[in-house]
Structures are given as structure tokens and as C-alpha cells.
Amino acid sequence: MAVPLTPDEITTEWLAATLPAELFGGGRVTGFELSNIGEGTGIFGEIVRASLTLVGGSGPDSVVVKMACTEPANLEVAKMLGIYERELAMFEHVLPDAPLRVPDCHFAHHADDGRFVLVLEDMSTDYVVGDQVLGATLGQAEAAIDAIAELHARWWEHPDLAALEWLPSGDAPAYRAAVPGIYQAGLPVLEAEWTDRVSPEAIDIARRLAPVFEELLVRNAQGPHTLIHTDTRLDNIFFARDGSNDVAFIDFQLALRGRGVADLVYLLGNSVPTEIASEHWERLLRGWLDRIADLGVTGYGFDEALTHYRQSALYYLSGAMSLIGTFDSGNERGAAMTEAYTTRSLQHVVDIGAASEVP
């Protein structure tokens, strides 16, 4: 049976044959209805919810199907960076034993043309996804940082990191070939179209960074190394509906071997409202350091972490440049996400004094 590679190709027969029989306690799938749940939240994938019609048995009434993006420019970058293969490898080799709540994977397939399909647990019954446009509350940021710290501590300078040959570092050849060019493509757009939304100080830092961005990329990829999510923006984080501090993560396409502090920067820099991030970022950084120390990480102090935090904040300006200069944001919600991401991340480099780390 042909594996669908776009939502339009999904059939009842394929879902019935693909989903594990034990998932439904002897029941069977006899129909489904699709709804787009990823529109305006990501640039590298199509994500739909399949609401299932079942006969007999019992089990989940929906699953999430994730596929490659359809925008040609986005798809080209995704293939060049190998991010689809990386997420499949994460579900196969790392996530089943990770100290994170992640969706169960029911089916995974990598196509010969580089596209993919994942069928995942729908966590929406027990969790609600964050809203990057609205931004995280301080409590949500604290809960997410506590959760991701467990992943960092588990893999901190772990000898098995080297065995994950499919997991690149941030200075891998594909990143050195792609990311500086993405940065350079976005800078003229920033200068021409964003001066009414971004401070002069932030634009000055962005200009200074342009000729030395590859040097920054190499610096930012140095140790100490752990396994990092790398895309810890709020649209990829779920919070328990029962009001507990239980947090779940999705989307591991950009996972890297890198500095754990980068996951804090990415969350605080683009998914937390500027007024909250500017007041609390240092306290949250110190809290993360205390958390990983409690979990067994030694020899990593605040001064070193602060330098790495600032370097990561500068590096992640490439994300803003990609959104405004390279990628198709898709729709009105995608445009709002681009606005929030860009304005917050550029202001964050000012608020944390990151200009001191421009090479």
C-alpha cells in the first residue's frame, strides 16, 4: 500500500493498516476527518489531525500526522539540512528513553525523495499547546526550562553523543553552507522594512554581526555539548490542562549536539513577551544552572553560561532573518508569528548585553 506524502493522499485503508491494532483494543478504523493544526506555526512541515471513526474496541479518537512542507524554498532547505531524517532518528533512537514527555510514535517513514510521514499520538486531550504569538507566561517559561533541563543533564558531555552520527553540531558543513547566507539574505529586509518595529541598537548589532556571522557560528558550536532540542519556541511546547507543571515537547527536526543554554535563549528570546524576558532572563538562567547541577552536571558556572547565552542569542538572529528574508510564512497567523519572533529576538540581544560577544 502506497505511503501518503501529502494530507490529500491519506486514506481510511492506509490508516487502518498503519495504526497498531492494539491501540484500539480490537476495534478498527472505518473513517476519518482531517483538520489542519499546523497552519501558521511552522515552516518545515504539514501537520494535520485525523479524527477517527472506530467500530468496536476502544482507543484514541484521533492521531496527528506530520509530513514534509510543500513550499519549494522551505523544502529545499529542509532537505539540505537533513532535518526530516533527524526527527525520524530521534523517535527511533533517543525519544523512547528520553526524560521528556513526547508524543508516542505509531508510524514513521522516510521516502526516497527526502520527504517523510510520522503518525503520532494526539496529546490535545490532556495538554494545550502554547501560543507563540501571545507569548509564554513566566510560569510556563519556568516549567518548560525545568523540563528541558532534564534532557540536557541526561546527555551532558555523554560519551554516547558521538555515536549518534546522524545528530550534527551547529558547525556541521550543511549549517556553515546555509545559515550565513540565510542571515545575509534577511539583513537588507530588516534594514528596509523593520526600522519602525525594531530598535536602532538592535539593527546596529545585526549589521555588525553580518561580516563575522560564520565566525560566530563556529564559536557557538563549541562545548560543553549535550543533546538540545534547538526549536524550543512556544508552538512546540504543550502544558498540562490539569494545571500541573507537566510539560511536553514536540518537533525534533532541528535537534543538535550543542550547548544546553541555547534552548533557554530560543525560548526566552522569541516566545516570551519582551517585558517578561527582559526582567527575568538572568534569574531563569541561574535557575536552569541550579537545576542541571542538582541533576549531576558539574564545572559549569554562571560566567561561562552567560557568555554562551549571549553568543546563542546572537546566533539565533539567523532565525529572524530566515523568517523575514527567506521562508514563506504561509498565512496571517504565520505573519504574526514572524512579527513576534523577529521583534522579540532582536530586542533580547540588546537587553542581555549580547553586543559584547560580537566577534
GROMACS .gro file of C-alpha atoms in nm:
model
  359
    1MET     CA    1   0.000   0.000   0.000
    2ALA     CA    2   0.141   0.339  -0.103
    3VAL     CA    3   0.252   0.563   0.183
    4PRO     CA    4   0.089   0.908   0.161
    5LEU     CA    5   0.328   1.201   0.149
    6THR     CA    6   0.067   1.480   0.150
    7PRO     CA    7  -0.252   1.510   0.356
    8ASP     CA    8  -0.465   1.469   0.042
    9GLU     CA    9  -0.320   1.120  -0.009
   10ILE     CA   10  -0.426   0.984   0.333
   11THR     CA   11  -0.691   0.712   0.308
   12THR     CA   12  -0.900   0.512   0.553
   13GLU     CA   13  -0.737   0.194   0.430
   14TRP     CA   14  -0.390   0.327   0.495
   15LEU     CA   15  -0.474   0.448   0.846
   16ALA     CA   16  -0.641   0.116   0.931
   17ALA     CA   17  -0.339  -0.078   0.808
   18THR     CA   18  -0.081   0.153   0.965
   19LEU     CA   19  -0.211   0.215   1.316
   20PRO     CA   20  -0.125  -0.065   1.560
   21ALA     CA   21  -0.424  -0.294   1.623
   22GLU     CA   22  -0.355  -0.298   1.997
   23LEU     CA   23  -0.407   0.077   2.004
   24PHE     CA   24  -0.782   0.022   1.965
   25GLY     CA   25  -0.833  -0.294   2.169
   26GLY     CA   26  -0.963  -0.497   1.877
   27GLY     CA   27  -1.152  -0.215   1.709
   28ARG     CA   28  -1.084  -0.092   1.358
   29VAL     CA   29  -1.071   0.241   1.179
   30THR     CA   30  -1.358   0.285   0.933
   31GLY     CA   31  -1.327   0.654   0.851
   32PHE     CA   32  -1.155   0.981   0.936
   33GLU     CA   33  -1.176   1.357   0.902
   34LEU     CA   34  -0.872   1.582   0.865
   35SER     CA   35  -0.816   1.925   1.017
   36ASN     CA   36  -0.506   2.139   0.968
   37ILE     CA   37  -0.344   2.210   1.305
   38GLY     CA   38  -0.004   2.331   1.184
   39GLU     CA   39  -0.103   2.622   0.966
   40GLY     CA   40   0.097   2.929   1.057
   41THR     CA   41   0.301   2.752   1.328
   42GLY     CA   42   0.592   2.603   1.135
   43ILE     CA   43   0.785   2.635   0.813
   44PHE     CA   44   0.921   2.286   0.756
   45GLY     CA   45   0.616   2.061   0.792
   46GLU     CA   46   0.249   1.996   0.725
   47ILE     CA   47   0.063   1.885   1.039
   48VAL     CA   48  -0.293   1.755   1.041
   49ARG     CA   49  -0.520   1.589   1.296
   50ALA     CA   50  -0.704   1.280   1.177
   51SER     CA   51  -1.026   1.242   1.378
   52LEU     CA   52  -1.106   0.872   1.359
   53THR     CA   53  -1.427   0.677   1.322
   54LEU     CA   54  -1.396   0.342   1.501
   55VAL     CA   55  -1.600   0.025   1.505
   56GLY     CA   56  -1.561  -0.198   1.810
   57GLY     CA   57  -1.294  -0.177   2.075
   58SER     CA   58  -1.178   0.149   2.229
   59GLY     CA   59  -0.885   0.380   2.199
   60PRO     CA   60  -0.781   0.728   2.092
   61ASP     CA   61  -1.029   0.905   1.868
   62SER     CA   62  -0.760   1.099   1.683
   63VAL     CA   63  -0.396   1.093   1.576
   64VAL     CA   64  -0.160   1.358   1.440
   65VAL     CA   65   0.002   1.311   1.100
   66LYS     CA   66   0.316   1.510   1.023
   67MET     CA   67   0.459   1.540   0.672
   68ALA     CA   68   0.712   1.744   0.476
   69CYS     CA   69   0.633   2.104   0.387
   70THR     CA   70   0.513   2.189   0.037
   71GLU     CA   71   0.671   2.533  -0.012
   72PRO     CA   72   0.963   2.471  -0.252
   73ALA     CA   73   1.213   2.707  -0.084
   74ASN     CA   74   1.140   2.571   0.262
   75LEU     CA   75   1.155   2.211   0.139
   76GLU     CA   76   1.491   2.268  -0.026
   77VAL     CA   77   1.644   2.395   0.298
   78ALA     CA   78   1.485   2.110   0.497
   79LYS     CA   79   1.640   1.851   0.269
   80MET     CA   80   1.979   2.023   0.267
   81LEU     CA   81   1.992   2.023   0.647
   82GLY     CA   82   1.863   1.665   0.673
   83ILE     CA   83   1.604   1.760   0.932
   84TYR     CA   84   1.343   1.500   0.836
   85GLU     CA   85   1.584   1.210   0.873
   86ARG     CA   86   1.696   1.363   1.204
   87GLU     CA   87   1.349   1.368   1.356
   88LEU     CA   88   1.286   1.010   1.247
   89ALA     CA   89   1.614   0.908   1.410
   90MET     CA   90   1.520   1.093   1.729
   91PHE     CA   91   1.197   0.894   1.756
   92GLU     CA   92   1.381   0.569   1.687
   93HIS     CA   93   1.695   0.608   1.897
   94VAL     CA   94   1.650   0.878   2.163
   95LEU     CA   95   1.295   0.977   2.249
   96PRO     CA   96   1.166   0.638   2.372
   97ASP     CA   97   1.407   0.671   2.666
   98ALA     CA   98   1.418   1.050   2.699
   99PRO     CA   99   1.334   1.223   3.030
  100LEU     CA  100   1.075   1.432   2.845
  101ARG     CA  101   0.706   1.386   2.777
  102VAL     CA  102   0.681   1.347   2.399
  103PRO     CA  103   0.408   1.202   2.176
  104ASP     CA  104   0.412   0.828   2.113
  105CYS     CA  105   0.513   0.744   1.757
  106HIS     CA  106   0.278   0.498   1.583
  107PHE     CA  107   0.438   0.500   1.238
  108ALA     CA  108   0.744   0.652   1.069
  109HIS     CA  109   0.850   0.650   0.705
  110HIS     CA  110   1.125   0.823   0.508
  111ALA     CA  111   1.062   0.845   0.134
  112ASP     CA  112   1.325   0.811  -0.137
  113ASP     CA  113   1.273   1.175  -0.242
  114GLY     CA  114   1.360   1.303   0.106
  115ARG     CA  115   1.004   1.359   0.230
  116PHE     CA  116   0.859   1.173   0.529
  117VAL     CA  117   0.548   1.086   0.729
  118LEU     CA  118   0.502   1.043   1.103
  119VAL     CA  119   0.184   0.928   1.275
  120LEU     CA  120   0.189   1.047   1.634
  121GLU     CA  121  -0.017   1.047   1.950
  122ASP     CA  122  -0.259   1.339   1.971
  123MET     CA  123  -0.182   1.496   2.308
  124SER     CA  124  -0.455   1.760   2.293
  125THR     CA  125  -0.685   1.574   2.534
  126ASP     CA  126  -0.451   1.622   2.829
  127TYR     CA  127  -0.238   1.914   2.711
  128VAL     CA  128  -0.282   2.254   2.549
  129VAL     CA  129  -0.016   2.386   2.313
  130GLY     CA  130   0.145   2.720   2.377
  131ASP     CA  131   0.082   3.020   2.157
  132GLN     CA  132   0.399   3.187   2.036
  133VAL     CA  133   0.219   3.496   1.913
  134LEU     CA  134   0.061   3.555   2.254
  135GLY     CA  135   0.380   3.455   2.433
  136ALA     CA  136   0.458   3.246   2.740
  137THR     CA  137   0.369   3.341   3.092
  138LEU     CA  138   0.651   3.344   3.345
  139GLY     CA  139   0.513   3.022   3.494
  140GLN     CA  140   0.508   2.850   3.156
  141ALA     CA  141   0.868   2.955   3.088
  142GLU     CA  142   0.980   2.822   3.426
  143ALA     CA  143   0.804   2.488   3.373
  144ALA     CA  144   0.948   2.444   3.024
  145ILE     CA  145   1.301   2.525   3.139
  146ASP     CA  146   1.277   2.279   3.429
  147ALA     CA  147   1.162   2.007   3.189
  148ILE     CA  148   1.423   2.062   2.919
  149ALA     CA  149   1.698   2.077   3.184
  150GLU     CA  150   1.644   1.705   3.242
  151LEU     CA  151   1.728   1.631   2.878
  152HIS     CA  152   2.038   1.849   2.899
  153ALA     CA  153   2.161   1.682   3.218
  154ARG     CA  154   2.098   1.330   3.082
  155TRP     CA  155   2.319   1.392   2.777
  156TRP     CA  156   2.572   1.641   2.919
  157GLU     CA  157   2.911   1.553   2.766
  158HIS     CA  158   2.783   1.198   2.737
  159PRO     CA  159   3.015   0.958   2.552
  160ASP     CA  160   2.720   0.822   2.352
  161LEU     CA  161   2.669   1.159   2.183
  162ALA     CA  162   2.946   1.073   1.940
  163ALA     CA  163   2.765   0.752   1.846
  164LEU     CA  164   2.466   0.950   1.721
  165GLU     CA  165   2.626   1.005   1.382
  166TRP     CA  166   2.303   1.148   1.239
  167LEU     CA  167   2.298   1.424   1.505
  168PRO     CA  168   2.504   1.720   1.379
  169SER     CA  169   2.668   2.002   1.568
  170GLY     CA  170   2.588   2.360   1.481
  171ASP     CA  171   2.905   2.400   1.274
  172ALA     CA  172   2.837   2.097   1.052
  173PRO     CA  173   2.911   2.159   0.683
  174ALA     CA  174   2.543   2.190   0.592
  175TYR     CA  175   2.495   2.464   0.853
  176ARG     CA  176   2.810   2.651   0.752
  177ALA     CA  177   2.693   2.638   0.391
  178ALA     CA  178   2.335   2.751   0.457
  179VAL     CA  179   2.297   2.966   0.767
  180PRO     CA  180   2.534   3.257   0.692
  181GLY     CA  181   2.364   3.302   0.354
  182ILE     CA  182   2.022   3.298   0.519
  183TYR     CA  183   2.143   3.569   0.757
  184GLN     CA  184   2.280   3.781   0.476
  185ALA     CA  185   1.954   3.750   0.280
  186GLY     CA  186   1.746   3.879   0.570
  187LEU     CA  187   1.959   4.176   0.674
  188PRO     CA  188   1.858   4.409   0.386
  189VAL     CA  189   1.492   4.332   0.456
  190LEU     CA  190   1.544   4.415   0.824
  191GLU     CA  191   1.708   4.746   0.736
  192ALA     CA  192   1.446   4.840   0.477
  193GLU     CA  193   1.122   4.724   0.636
  194TRP     CA  194   1.161   4.681   1.013
  195THR     CA  195   1.303   5.009   1.142
  196ASP     CA  196   0.962   5.109   1.277
  197ARG     CA  197   0.938   4.790   1.484
  198VAL     CA  198   1.298   4.720   1.591
  199SER     CA  199   1.525   4.947   1.793
  200PRO     CA  200   1.825   5.119   1.630
  201GLU     CA  201   2.052   4.940   1.881
  202ALA     CA  202   1.929   4.601   1.765
  203ILE     CA  203   1.970   4.686   1.397
  204ASP     CA  204   2.322   4.810   1.465
  205ILE     CA  205   2.410   4.478   1.630
  206ALA     CA  206   2.261   4.290   1.337
  207ARG     CA  207   2.474   4.493   1.092
  208ARG     CA  208   2.792   4.438   1.294
  209LEU     CA  209   2.727   4.067   1.303
  210ALA     CA  210   2.684   4.020   0.928
  211PRO     CA  211   3.051   4.009   0.820
  212VAL     CA  212   3.152   3.783   1.110
  213PHE     CA  213   2.850   3.556   1.128
  214GLU     CA  214   3.034   3.239   1.026
  215GLU     CA  215   3.292   3.301   1.299
  216LEU     CA  216   3.007   3.334   1.549
  217LEU     CA  217   2.853   3.012   1.418
  218VAL     CA  218   3.176   2.824   1.486
  219ARG     CA  219   3.212   2.973   1.834
  220ASN     CA  220   2.853   2.893   1.920
  221ALA     CA  221   2.902   2.527   1.827
  222GLN     CA  222   3.174   2.469   2.086
  223GLY     CA  223   3.118   2.279   2.410
  224PRO     CA  224   3.014   2.183   2.662
  225HIS     CA  225   2.794   1.962   2.447
  226THR     CA  226   2.466   1.795   2.521
  227LEU     CA  227   2.158   1.699   2.323
  228ILE     CA  228   1.949   2.008   2.257
  229HIS     CA  229   1.601   2.048   2.112
  230THR     CA  230   1.700   2.371   1.932
  231ASP     CA  231   1.342   2.473   1.845
  232THR     CA  232   1.201   2.542   2.191
  233ARG     CA  233   0.953   2.803   2.078
  234LEU     CA  234   0.612   2.802   2.236
  235ASP     CA  235   0.429   2.642   1.942
  236ASN     CA  236   0.633   2.327   2.014
  237ILE     CA  237   0.556   2.307   2.386
  238PHE     CA  238   0.244   2.162   2.549
  239PHE     CA  239   0.122   2.236   2.902
  240ALA     CA  240  -0.095   2.010   3.115
  241ARG     CA  241  -0.463   2.102   3.123
  242ASP     CA  242  -0.487   1.999   3.490
  243GLY     CA  243  -0.277   2.297   3.598
  244SER     CA  244   0.024   2.089   3.700
  245ASN     CA  245   0.378   2.166   3.584
  246ASP     CA  246   0.376   1.872   3.342
  247VAL     CA  247   0.522   1.984   3.008
  248ALA     CA  248   0.551   1.800   2.676
  249PHE     CA  249   0.765   1.878   2.371
  250ILE     CA  250   0.712   1.814   2.000
  251ASP     CA  251   0.911   1.875   1.680
  252PHE     CA  252   1.265   1.740   1.697
  253GLN     CA  253   1.364   1.819   1.338
  254LEU     CA  254   1.632   2.066   1.445
  255ALA     CA  255   1.784   1.868   1.733
  256LEU     CA  256   2.160   1.920   1.763
  257ARG     CA  257   2.470   1.838   1.958
  258GLY     CA  258   2.527   2.175   2.125
  259ARG     CA  259   2.515   2.389   2.436
  260GLY     CA  260   2.212   2.337   2.657
  261VAL     CA  261   2.184   2.709   2.723
  262ALA     CA  262   2.077   2.753   2.360
  263ASP     CA  263   1.737   2.605   2.439
  264LEU     CA  264   1.682   2.874   2.704
  265VAL     CA  265   1.782   3.151   2.467
  266TYR     CA  266   1.546   3.027   2.200
  267LEU     CA  267   1.252   3.008   2.438
  268LEU     CA  268   1.312   3.335   2.621
  269GLY     CA  269   1.430   3.525   2.316
  270ASN     CA  270   1.135   3.468   2.083
  271SER     CA  271   0.847   3.312   2.278
  272VAL     CA  272   0.834   3.522   2.594
  273PRO     CA  273   0.695   3.877   2.582
  274THR     CA  274   0.980   4.126   2.589
  275GLU     CA  275   0.878   4.286   2.918
  276ILE     CA  276   0.886   3.946   3.095
  277ALA     CA  277   1.208   3.827   2.931
  278SER     CA  278   1.396   4.149   3.000
  279GLU     CA  279   1.309   4.136   3.370
  280HIS     CA  280   1.355   3.765   3.439
  281TRP     CA  281   1.606   3.615   3.193
  282GLU     CA  282   1.903   3.622   3.432
  283ARG     CA  283   1.706   3.464   3.716
  284LEU     CA  284   1.580   3.192   3.481
  285LEU     CA  285   1.933   3.126   3.357
  286ARG     CA  286   2.054   3.087   3.715
  287GLY     CA  287   1.759   2.859   3.789
  288TRP     CA  288   1.849   2.635   3.495
  289LEU     CA  289   2.209   2.617   3.619
  290ASP     CA  290   2.086   2.514   3.964
  291ARG     CA  291   1.860   2.252   3.808
  292ILE     CA  292   2.128   2.085   3.595
  293ALA     CA  293   2.366   2.095   3.893
  294ASP     CA  294   2.105   1.914   4.103
  295LEU     CA  295   2.090   1.654   3.823
  296GLY     CA  296   2.464   1.594   3.834
  297VAL     CA  297   2.625   1.848   3.597
  298THR     CA  298   2.945   1.995   3.741
  299GLY     CA  299   3.206   2.251   3.639
  300TYR     CA  300   2.975   2.492   3.453
  301GLY     CA  301   2.943   2.830   3.621
  302PHE     CA  302   2.736   3.141   3.565
  303ASP     CA  303   3.004   3.350   3.391
  304GLU     CA  304   3.067   3.082   3.128
  305ALA     CA  305   2.695   3.020   3.085
  306LEU     CA  306   2.633   3.393   3.041
  307THR     CA  307   2.892   3.417   2.763
  308HIS     CA  308   2.734   3.120   2.590
  309TYR     CA  309   2.385   3.263   2.639
  310ARG     CA  310   2.483   3.587   2.468
  311GLN     CA  311   2.653   3.405   2.181
  312SER     CA  312   2.346   3.190   2.128
  313ALA     CA  313   2.118   3.494   2.127
  314LEU     CA  314   2.328   3.647   1.851
  315TYR     CA  315   2.332   3.325   1.652
  316TYR     CA  316   1.954   3.289   1.672
  317LEU     CA  317   1.910   3.621   1.497
  318SER     CA  318   1.953   3.396   1.193
  319GLY     CA  319   1.607   3.262   1.271
  320ALA     CA  320   1.458   3.609   1.243
  321MET     CA  321   1.649   3.670   0.920
  322SER     CA  322   1.518   3.345   0.775
  323LEU     CA  323   1.160   3.435   0.854
  324ILE     CA  324   1.176   3.783   0.703
  325GLY     CA  325   1.412   3.714   0.416
  326THR     CA  326   1.396   3.352   0.301
  327PHE     CA  327   1.096   3.146   0.408
  328ASP     CA  328   0.729   3.166   0.320
  329SER     CA  329   0.539   3.245   0.643
  330GLY     CA  330   0.223   3.095   0.488
  331ASN     CA  331  -0.070   3.300   0.615
  332GLU     CA  332  -0.186   3.572   0.853
  333ARG     CA  333  -0.103   3.367   1.161
  334GLY     CA  334   0.241   3.289   1.020
  335ALA     CA  335   0.299   3.658   0.961
  336ALA     CA  336   0.203   3.734   1.323
  337MET     CA  337   0.446   3.466   1.441
  338THR     CA  338   0.720   3.621   1.226
  339GLU     CA  339   0.649   3.962   1.382
  340ALA     CA  340   0.664   3.827   1.738
  341TYR     CA  341   0.975   3.619   1.674
  342THR     CA  342   1.166   3.897   1.499
  343THR     CA  343   1.089   4.186   1.731
  344ARG     CA  344   1.144   3.984   2.048
  345SER     CA  345   1.469   3.817   1.944
  346LEU     CA  346   1.625   4.141   1.823
  347GLN     CA  347   1.531   4.325   2.141
  348HIS     CA  348   1.659   4.037   2.354
  349VAL     CA  349   2.015   4.076   2.224
  350VAL     CA  350   2.001   4.439   2.340
  351ASP     CA  351   1.852   4.360   2.680
  352ILE     CA  352   2.112   4.095   2.768
  353GLY     CA  353   2.416   4.293   2.650
  354ALA     CA  354   2.495   4.048   2.370
  355ALA     CA  355   2.681   4.313   2.169
  356SER     CA  356   2.986   4.232   2.383
  357GLU     CA  357   3.005   3.890   2.213
  358VAL     CA  358   3.006   4.008   1.852
  359PRO     CA  359   3.335   3.860   1.717
   0.00000   0.00000   0.00000
